[in-house]
mmCIF file of C-alpha atoms in Angstrom:
data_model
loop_
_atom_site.group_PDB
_atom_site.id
_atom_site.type_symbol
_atom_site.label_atom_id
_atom_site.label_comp_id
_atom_site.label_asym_id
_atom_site.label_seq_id
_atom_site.Cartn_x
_atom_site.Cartn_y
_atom_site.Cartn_z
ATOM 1 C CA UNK A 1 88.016 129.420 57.905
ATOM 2 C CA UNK A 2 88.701 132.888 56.776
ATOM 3 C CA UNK A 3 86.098 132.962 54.554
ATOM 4 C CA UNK A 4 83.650 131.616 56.461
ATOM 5 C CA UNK A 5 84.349 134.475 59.061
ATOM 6 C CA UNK A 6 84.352 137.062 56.176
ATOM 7 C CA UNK A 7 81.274 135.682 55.340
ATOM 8 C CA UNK A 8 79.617 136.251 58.639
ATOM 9 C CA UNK A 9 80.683 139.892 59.591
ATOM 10 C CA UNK A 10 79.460 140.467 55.923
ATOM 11 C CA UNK A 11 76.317 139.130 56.169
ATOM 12 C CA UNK A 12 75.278 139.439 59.907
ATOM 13 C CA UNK A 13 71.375 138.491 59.027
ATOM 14 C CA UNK A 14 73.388 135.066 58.450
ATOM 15 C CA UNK A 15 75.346 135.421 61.689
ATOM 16 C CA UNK A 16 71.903 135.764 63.847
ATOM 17 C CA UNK A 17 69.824 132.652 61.908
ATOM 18 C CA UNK A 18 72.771 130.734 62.787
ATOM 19 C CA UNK A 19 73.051 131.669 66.768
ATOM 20 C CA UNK A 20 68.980 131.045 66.599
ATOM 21 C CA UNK A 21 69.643 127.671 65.018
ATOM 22 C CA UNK A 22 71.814 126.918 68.021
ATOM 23 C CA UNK A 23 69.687 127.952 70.464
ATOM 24 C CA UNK A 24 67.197 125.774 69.289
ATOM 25 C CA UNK A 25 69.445 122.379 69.141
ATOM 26 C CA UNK A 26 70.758 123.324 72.805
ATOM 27 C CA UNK A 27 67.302 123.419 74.121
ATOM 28 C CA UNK A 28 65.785 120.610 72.188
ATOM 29 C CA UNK A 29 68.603 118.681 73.594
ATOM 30 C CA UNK A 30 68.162 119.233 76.978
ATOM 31 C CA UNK A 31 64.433 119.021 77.374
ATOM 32 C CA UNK A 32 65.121 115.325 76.519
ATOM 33 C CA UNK A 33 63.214 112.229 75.376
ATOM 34 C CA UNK A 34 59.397 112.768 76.061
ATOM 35 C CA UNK A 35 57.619 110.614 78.978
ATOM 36 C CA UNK A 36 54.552 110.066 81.135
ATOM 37 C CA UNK A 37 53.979 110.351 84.020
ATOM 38 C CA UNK A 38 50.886 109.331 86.651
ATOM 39 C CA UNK A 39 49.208 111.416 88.775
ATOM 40 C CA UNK A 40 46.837 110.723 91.633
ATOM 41 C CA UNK A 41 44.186 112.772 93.701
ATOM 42 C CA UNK A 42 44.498 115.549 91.369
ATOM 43 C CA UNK A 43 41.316 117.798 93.220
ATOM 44 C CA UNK A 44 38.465 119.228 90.992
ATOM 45 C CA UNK A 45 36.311 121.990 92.116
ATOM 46 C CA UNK A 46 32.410 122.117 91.114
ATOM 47 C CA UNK A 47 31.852 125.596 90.701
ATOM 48 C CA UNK A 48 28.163 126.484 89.303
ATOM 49 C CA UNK A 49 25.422 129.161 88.448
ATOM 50 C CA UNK A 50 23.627 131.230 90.627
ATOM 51 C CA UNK A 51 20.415 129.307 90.576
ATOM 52 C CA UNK A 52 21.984 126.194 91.265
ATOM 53 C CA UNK A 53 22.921 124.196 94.405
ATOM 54 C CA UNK A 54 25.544 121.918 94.820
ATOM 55 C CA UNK A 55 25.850 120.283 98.141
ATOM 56 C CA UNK A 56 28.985 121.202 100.862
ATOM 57 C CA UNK A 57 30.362 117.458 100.665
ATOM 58 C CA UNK A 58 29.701 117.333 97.190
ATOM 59 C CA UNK A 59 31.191 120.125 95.402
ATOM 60 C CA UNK A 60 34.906 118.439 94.768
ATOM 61 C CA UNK A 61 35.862 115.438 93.336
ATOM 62 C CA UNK A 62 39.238 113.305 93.043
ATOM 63 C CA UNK A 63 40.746 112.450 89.607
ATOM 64 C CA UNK A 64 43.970 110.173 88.243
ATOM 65 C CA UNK A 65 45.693 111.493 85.378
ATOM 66 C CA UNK A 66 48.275 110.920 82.964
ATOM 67 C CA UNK A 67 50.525 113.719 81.753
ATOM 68 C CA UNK A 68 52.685 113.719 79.263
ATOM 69 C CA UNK A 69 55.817 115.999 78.619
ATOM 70 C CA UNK A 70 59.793 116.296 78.180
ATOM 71 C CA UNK A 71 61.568 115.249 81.162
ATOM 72 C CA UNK A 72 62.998 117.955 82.076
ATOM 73 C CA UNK A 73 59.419 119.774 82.269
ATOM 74 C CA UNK A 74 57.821 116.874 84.386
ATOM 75 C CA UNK A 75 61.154 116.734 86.506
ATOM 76 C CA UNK A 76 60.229 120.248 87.162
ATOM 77 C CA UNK A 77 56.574 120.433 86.889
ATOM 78 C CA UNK A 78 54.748 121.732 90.607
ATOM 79 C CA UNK A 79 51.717 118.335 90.725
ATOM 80 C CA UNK A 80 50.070 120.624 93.643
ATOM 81 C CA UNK A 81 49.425 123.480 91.160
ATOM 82 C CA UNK A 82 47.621 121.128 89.332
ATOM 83 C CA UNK A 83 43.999 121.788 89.520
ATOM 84 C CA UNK A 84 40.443 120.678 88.050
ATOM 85 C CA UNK A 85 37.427 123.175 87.768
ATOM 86 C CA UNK A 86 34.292 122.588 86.052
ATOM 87 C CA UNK A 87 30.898 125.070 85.864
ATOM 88 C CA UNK A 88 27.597 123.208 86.422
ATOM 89 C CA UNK A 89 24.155 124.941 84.332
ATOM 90 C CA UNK A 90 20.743 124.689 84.746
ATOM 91 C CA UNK A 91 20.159 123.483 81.323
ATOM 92 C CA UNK A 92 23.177 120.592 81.256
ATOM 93 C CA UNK A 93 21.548 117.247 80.875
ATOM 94 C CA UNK A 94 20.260 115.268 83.934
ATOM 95 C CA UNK A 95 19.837 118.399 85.919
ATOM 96 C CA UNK A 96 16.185 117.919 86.458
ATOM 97 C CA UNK A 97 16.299 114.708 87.550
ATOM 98 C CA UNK A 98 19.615 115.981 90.132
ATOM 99 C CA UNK A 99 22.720 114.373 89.122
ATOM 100 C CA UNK A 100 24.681 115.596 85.959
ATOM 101 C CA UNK A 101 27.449 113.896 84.439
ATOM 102 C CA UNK A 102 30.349 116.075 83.121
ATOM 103 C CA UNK A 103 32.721 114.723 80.760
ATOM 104 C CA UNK A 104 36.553 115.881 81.716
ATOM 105 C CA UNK A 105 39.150 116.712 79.228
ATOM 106 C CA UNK A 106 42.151 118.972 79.227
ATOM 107 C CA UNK A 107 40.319 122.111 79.398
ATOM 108 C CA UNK A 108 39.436 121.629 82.808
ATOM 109 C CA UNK A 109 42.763 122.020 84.278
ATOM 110 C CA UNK A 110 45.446 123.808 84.511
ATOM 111 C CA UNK A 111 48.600 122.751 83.167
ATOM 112 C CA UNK A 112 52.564 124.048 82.784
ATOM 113 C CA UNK A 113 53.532 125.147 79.461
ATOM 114 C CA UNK A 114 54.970 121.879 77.301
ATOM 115 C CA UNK A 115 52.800 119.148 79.330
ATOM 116 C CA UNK A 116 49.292 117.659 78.004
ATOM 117 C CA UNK A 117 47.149 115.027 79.243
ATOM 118 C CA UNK A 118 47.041 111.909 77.807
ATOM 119 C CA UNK A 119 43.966 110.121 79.694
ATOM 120 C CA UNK A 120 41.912 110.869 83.103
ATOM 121 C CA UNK A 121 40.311 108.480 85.242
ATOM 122 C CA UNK A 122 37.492 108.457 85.750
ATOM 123 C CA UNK A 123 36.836 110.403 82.760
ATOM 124 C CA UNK A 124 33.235 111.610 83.481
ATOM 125 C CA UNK A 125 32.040 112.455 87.378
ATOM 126 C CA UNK A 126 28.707 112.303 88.350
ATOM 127 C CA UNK A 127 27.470 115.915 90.165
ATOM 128 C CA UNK A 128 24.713 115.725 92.448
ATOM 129 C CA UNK A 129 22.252 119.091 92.024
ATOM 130 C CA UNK A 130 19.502 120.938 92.695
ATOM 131 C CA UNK A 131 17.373 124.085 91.651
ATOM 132 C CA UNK A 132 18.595 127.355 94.396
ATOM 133 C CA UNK A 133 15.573 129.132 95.674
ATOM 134 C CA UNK A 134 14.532 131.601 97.534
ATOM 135 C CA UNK A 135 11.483 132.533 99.556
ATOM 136 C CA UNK A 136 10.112 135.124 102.531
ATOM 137 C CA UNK A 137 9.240 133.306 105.717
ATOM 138 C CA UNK A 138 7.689 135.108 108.904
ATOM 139 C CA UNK A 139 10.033 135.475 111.769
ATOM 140 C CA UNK A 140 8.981 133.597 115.514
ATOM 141 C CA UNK A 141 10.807 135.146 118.659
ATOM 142 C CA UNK A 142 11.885 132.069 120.949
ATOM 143 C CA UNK A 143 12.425 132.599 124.433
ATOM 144 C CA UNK A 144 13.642 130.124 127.374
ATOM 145 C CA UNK A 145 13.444 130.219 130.856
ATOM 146 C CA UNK A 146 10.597 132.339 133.133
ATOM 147 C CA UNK A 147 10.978 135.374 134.486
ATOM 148 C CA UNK A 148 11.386 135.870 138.084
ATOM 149 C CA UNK A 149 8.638 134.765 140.375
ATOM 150 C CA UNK A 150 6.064 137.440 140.749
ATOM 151 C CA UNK A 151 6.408 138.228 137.057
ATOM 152 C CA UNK A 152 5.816 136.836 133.111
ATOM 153 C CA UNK A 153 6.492 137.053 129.596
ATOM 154 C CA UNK A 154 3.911 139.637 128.662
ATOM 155 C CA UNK A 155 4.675 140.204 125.001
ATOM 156 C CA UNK A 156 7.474 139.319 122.815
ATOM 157 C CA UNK A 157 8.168 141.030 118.963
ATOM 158 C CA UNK A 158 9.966 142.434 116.537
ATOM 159 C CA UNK A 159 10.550 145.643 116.607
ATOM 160 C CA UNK A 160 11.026 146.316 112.112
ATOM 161 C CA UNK A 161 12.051 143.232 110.768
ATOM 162 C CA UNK A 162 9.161 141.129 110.505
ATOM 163 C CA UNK A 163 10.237 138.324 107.618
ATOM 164 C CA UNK A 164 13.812 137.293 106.745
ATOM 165 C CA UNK A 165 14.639 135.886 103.183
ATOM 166 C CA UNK A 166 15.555 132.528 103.362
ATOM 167 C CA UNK A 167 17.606 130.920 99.957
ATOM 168 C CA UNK A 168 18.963 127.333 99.907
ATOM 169 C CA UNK A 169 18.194 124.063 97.541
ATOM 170 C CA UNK A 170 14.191 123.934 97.295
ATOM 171 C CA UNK A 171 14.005 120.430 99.259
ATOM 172 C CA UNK A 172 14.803 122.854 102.025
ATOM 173 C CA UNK A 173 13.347 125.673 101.292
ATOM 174 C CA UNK A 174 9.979 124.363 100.719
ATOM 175 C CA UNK A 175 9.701 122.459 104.169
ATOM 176 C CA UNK A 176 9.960 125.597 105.844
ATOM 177 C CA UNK A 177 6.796 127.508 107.581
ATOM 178 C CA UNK A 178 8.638 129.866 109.592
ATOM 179 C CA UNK A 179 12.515 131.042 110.787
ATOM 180 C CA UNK A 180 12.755 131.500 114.571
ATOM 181 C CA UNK A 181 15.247 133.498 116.768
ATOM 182 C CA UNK A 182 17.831 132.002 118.684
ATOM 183 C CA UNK A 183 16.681 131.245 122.515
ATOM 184 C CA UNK A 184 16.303 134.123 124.322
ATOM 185 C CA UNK A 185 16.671 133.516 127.744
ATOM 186 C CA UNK A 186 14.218 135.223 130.233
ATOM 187 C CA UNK A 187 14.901 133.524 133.352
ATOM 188 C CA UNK A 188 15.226 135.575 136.647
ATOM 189 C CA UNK A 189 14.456 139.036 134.301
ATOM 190 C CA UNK A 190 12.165 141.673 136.277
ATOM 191 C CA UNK A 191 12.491 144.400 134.023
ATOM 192 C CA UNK A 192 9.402 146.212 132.407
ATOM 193 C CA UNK A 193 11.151 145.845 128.708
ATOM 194 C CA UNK A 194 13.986 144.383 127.502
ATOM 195 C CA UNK A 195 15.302 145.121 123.631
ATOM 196 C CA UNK A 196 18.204 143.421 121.651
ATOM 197 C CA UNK A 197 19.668 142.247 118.598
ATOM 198 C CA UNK A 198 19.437 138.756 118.559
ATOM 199 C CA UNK A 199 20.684 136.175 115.894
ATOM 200 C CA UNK A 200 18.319 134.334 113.581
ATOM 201 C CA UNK A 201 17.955 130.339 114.207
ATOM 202 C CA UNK A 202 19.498 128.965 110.486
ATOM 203 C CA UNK A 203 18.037 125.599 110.622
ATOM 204 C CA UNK A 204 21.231 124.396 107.978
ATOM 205 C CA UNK A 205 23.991 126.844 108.118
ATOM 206 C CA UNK A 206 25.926 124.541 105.434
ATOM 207 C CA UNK A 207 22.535 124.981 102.599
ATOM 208 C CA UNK A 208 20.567 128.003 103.819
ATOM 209 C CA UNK A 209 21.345 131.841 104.026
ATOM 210 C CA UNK A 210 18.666 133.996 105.706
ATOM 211 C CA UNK A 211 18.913 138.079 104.680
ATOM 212 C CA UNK A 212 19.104 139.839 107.457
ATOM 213 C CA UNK A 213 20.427 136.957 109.581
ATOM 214 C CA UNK A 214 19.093 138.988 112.961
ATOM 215 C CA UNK A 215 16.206 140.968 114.198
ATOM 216 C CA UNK A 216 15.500 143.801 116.889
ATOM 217 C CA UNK A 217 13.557 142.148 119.605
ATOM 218 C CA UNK A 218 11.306 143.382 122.335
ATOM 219 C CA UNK A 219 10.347 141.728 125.259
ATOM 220 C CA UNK A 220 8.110 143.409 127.809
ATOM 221 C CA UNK A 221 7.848 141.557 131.616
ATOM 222 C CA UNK A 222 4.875 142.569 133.528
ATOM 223 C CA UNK A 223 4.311 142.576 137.318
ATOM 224 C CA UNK A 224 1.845 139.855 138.887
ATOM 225 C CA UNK A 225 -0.492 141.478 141.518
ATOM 226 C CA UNK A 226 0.573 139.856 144.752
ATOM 227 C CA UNK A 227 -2.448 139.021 147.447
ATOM 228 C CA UNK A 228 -2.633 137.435 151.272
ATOM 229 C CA UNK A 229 -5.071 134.906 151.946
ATOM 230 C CA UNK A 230 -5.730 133.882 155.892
ATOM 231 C CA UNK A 231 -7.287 130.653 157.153
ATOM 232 C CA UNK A 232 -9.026 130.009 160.209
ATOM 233 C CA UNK A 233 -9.079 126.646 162.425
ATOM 234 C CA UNK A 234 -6.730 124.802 160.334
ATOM 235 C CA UNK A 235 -6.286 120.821 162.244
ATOM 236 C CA UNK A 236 -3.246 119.918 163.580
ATOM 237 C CA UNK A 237 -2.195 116.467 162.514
ATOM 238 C CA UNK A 238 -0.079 114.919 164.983
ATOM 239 C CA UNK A 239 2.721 112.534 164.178
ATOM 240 C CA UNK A 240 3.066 109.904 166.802
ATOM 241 C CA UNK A 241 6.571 109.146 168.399
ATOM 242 C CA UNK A 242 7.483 105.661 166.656
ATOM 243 C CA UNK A 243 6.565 102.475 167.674
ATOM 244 C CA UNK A 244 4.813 103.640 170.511
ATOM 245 C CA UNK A 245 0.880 104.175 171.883
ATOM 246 C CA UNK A 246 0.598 107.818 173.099
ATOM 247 C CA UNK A 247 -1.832 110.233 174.477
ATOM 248 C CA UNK A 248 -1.167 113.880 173.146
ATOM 249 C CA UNK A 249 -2.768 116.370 174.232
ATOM 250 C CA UNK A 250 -2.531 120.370 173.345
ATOM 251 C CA UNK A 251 -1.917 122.468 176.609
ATOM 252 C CA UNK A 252 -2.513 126.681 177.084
ATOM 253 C CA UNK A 253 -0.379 129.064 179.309
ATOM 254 C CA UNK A 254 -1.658 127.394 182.446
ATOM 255 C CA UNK A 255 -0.640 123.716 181.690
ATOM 256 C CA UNK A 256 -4.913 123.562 181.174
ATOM 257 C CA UNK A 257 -5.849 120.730 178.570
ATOM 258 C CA UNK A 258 -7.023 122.547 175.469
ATOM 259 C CA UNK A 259 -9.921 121.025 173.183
ATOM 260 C CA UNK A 260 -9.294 123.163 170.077
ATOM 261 C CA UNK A 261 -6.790 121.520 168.282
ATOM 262 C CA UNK A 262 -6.471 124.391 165.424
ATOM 263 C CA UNK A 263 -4.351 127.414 163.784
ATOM 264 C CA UNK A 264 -4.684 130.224 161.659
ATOM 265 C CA UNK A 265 -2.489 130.082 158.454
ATOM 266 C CA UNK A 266 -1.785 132.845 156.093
ATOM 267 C CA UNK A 267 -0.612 132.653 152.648
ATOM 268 C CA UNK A 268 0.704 135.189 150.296
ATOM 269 C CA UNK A 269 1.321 134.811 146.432
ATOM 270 C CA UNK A 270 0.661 135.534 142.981
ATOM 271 C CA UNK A 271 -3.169 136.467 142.889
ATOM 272 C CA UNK A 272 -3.763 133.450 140.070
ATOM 273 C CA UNK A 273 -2.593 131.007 142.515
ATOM 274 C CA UNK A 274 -3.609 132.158 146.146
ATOM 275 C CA UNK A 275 -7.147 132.472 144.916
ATOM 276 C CA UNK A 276 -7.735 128.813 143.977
ATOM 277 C CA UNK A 277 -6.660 127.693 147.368
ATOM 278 C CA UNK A 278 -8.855 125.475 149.188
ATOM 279 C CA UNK A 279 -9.045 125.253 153.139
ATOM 280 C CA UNK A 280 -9.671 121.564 152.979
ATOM 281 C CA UNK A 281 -6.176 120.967 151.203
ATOM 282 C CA UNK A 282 -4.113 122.602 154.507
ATOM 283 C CA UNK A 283 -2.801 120.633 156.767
ATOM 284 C CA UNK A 284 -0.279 121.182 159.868
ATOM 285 C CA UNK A 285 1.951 118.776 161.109
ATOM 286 C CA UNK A 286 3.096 118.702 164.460
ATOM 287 C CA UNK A 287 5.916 115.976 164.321
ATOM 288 C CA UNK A 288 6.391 113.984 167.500
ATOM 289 C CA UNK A 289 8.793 111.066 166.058
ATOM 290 C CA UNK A 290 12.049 112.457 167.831
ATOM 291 C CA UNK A 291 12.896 110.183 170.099
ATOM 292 C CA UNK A 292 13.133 113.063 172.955
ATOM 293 C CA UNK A 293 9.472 112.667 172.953
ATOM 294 C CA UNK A 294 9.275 109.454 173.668
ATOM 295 C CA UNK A 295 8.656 109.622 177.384
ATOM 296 C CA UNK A 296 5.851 111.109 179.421
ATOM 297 C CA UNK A 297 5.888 115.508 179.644
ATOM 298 C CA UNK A 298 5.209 118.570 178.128
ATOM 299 C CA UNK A 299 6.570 119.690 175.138
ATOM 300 C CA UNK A 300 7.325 122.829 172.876
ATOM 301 C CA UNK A 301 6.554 121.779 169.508
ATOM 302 C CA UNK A 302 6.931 123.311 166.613
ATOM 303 C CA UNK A 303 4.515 123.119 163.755
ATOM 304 C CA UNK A 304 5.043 123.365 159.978
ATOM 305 C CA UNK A 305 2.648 123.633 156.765
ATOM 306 C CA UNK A 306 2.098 120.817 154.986
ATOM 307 C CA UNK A 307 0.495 121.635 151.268
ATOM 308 C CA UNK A 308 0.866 120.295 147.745
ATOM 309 C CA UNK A 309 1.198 123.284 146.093
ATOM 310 C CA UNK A 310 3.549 125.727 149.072
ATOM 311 C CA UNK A 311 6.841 125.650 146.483
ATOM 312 C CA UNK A 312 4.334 128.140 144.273
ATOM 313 C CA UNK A 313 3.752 130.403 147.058
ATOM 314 C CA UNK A 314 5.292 133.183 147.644
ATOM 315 C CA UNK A 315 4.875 132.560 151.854
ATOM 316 C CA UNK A 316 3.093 130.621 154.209
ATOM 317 C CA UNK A 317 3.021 131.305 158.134
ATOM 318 C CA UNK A 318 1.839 129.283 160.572
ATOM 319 C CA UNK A 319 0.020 131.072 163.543
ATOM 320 C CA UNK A 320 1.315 130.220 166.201
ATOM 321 C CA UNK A 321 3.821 128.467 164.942
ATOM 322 C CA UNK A 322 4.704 126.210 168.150
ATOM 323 C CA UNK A 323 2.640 124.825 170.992
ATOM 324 C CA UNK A 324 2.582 123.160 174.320
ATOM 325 C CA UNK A 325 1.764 119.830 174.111
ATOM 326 C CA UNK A 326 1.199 116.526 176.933
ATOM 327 C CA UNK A 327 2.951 113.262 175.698
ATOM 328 C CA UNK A 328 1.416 110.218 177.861
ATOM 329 C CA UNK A 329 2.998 107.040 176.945
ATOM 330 C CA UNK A 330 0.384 104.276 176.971
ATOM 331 C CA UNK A 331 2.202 101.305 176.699
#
């Protein structure tokens, strides 16, 4: 034993092979026996070239594999730190017609030091693709609503930005004629000119990116002349009290039967519309059907316009707008 000591403070190059040696055993011995182990939904990420397109849904794919390593390292070993990625090309083969087929191996992951894979299932995934391109379409302003009455849309455009580039997979791409602007809305707006940014309409946000993605819009609302139109010896159409046979009659100041049966009406709107007007389509009602007219005497009525088109006016007056009237009940 002495000697053996002597030995090793004599010759310390001996003494350090020796610790080494034992380093070794103890570690060999406690990574114990080598096993397998099975792992499932291990996630792989399709990552690919500029000038390809891979679609949202399809750009990860599920794997089962089989590792193999000490047990003390798969005891140990982190399975969510496992990870797939593979790089799609333009030239891999299939591309053209758009699936690819890559075949996995252990390069594709990552693995802890001291494990390897031993299979993968399924061992080649199928990679739906398509050639990325890009093109410059013009840019349509979109508005909603109308202005308020007595004024329209004018002229709507864009201020610098006339065409926005639009990149995606070419299926896309190539259907396209045109990018429009979100919906502006105009409704109730009287000003002279109204200027914003406003977003650009992406028809796929998931497959297309427009550059820019918004424009500088201007909107100009211009005022609608406004004009008065009056109409003479307009009839009064009398609505009978129901379910009865009456005389009516029109009467002046001084209870005196009067023969004209007529009023003035005036109108006042947007010139476009008042002009077209035509005296045959007014009409005035004179509505008798309350039953507090159902007996014989003299009445104030009052009268009201009747006219298809009066919700595009801007007014409409009767003149006068009530009248003495005789009810004679003939039944």
């Amino acid at each position: 034993m002495n000697r053996i000591v002597q030995v090793l403070f004599k010759h310390p190059l001996h003494k350090i092979v020796a610790l080494g040696i034992t380093i070794l055993l103890y570690a060999v011995l406690n990574e114990g026996k080598q096993q397998q182990k099975d792992i499932l939904n291990i996630p792989v990420s399709i990552d690919a070239d500029s000038d390809v397109y891979v679609p949202q849904g399809k750009r990860r794919k599920e794997v089962r594999i089989t590792v193999k390593g000490s047990e003390r390292r798969l005891k140990n070993m982190n399975v969510n730190a496992i990870v797939g990625k593979v790089k799609i090309h333009r030239n891999m083969s299939g591309f053209d017609k758009g699936m690819v087929k890559v075949q996995l191996s252990e390069k594709h992951f990552s693995l802890p030091q001291g494990v390897e894979i031993k299979s993968i299932d399924p061992e080649v995934i199928e990679v739906t693709v398509e050639r990325l391109v890009s093109k410059e379409l013009p840019i349509k302003v979109v508005t909603s609503g109308q202005p308020e009455y007595g004024y329209e849309c004018d002229e709507k455009r864009l201020v610098t930005q006339k065409k926005t580039n639009v990149a995606g997979p070419e299926s896309l791409v190539s259907k396209l004629n045109e990018i429009e602007t979100d919906k502006i809305q105009i409704s109730s707006m009287d000003i002279e000119t109204f200027t914003d940014t406003v977003p650009l309409n992406n028809p796929d946000p998931g497959a297309l990116t427009l550059n820019p993605g918004s424009v500088d819009v201007e909107i100009k609302i211009k005022r609608l002349q406004i004009i008065e139109r009056s109409f003479e010896n307009i009839p009064i159409s009398w609505i009978s009290p129901l379910q009865k046979r009456v005389r009516v009659a029109r009467i002046g100041e001084d209870n005196v039967v009067l023969t004209d049966n007529t009023v003035k009406v005036e109108i006042s709107g947007l010139q476009s519309e008042v002009t077209n007007i035509k005296e045959e389509g007014l009409v005035v009602i004179a509505d008798l059907t309350s039953e507090e007219f159902a007996k014989n005497g003299d009445f104030l009525i009052k009268l009201r316009p009747l006219a298809d088109d009066s919700a595009r006016w801007d007014k409409i007056k009767v003149i006068p707008d009530q009248i003495r009237v005789r009810v004679t009940l003939l039944d």
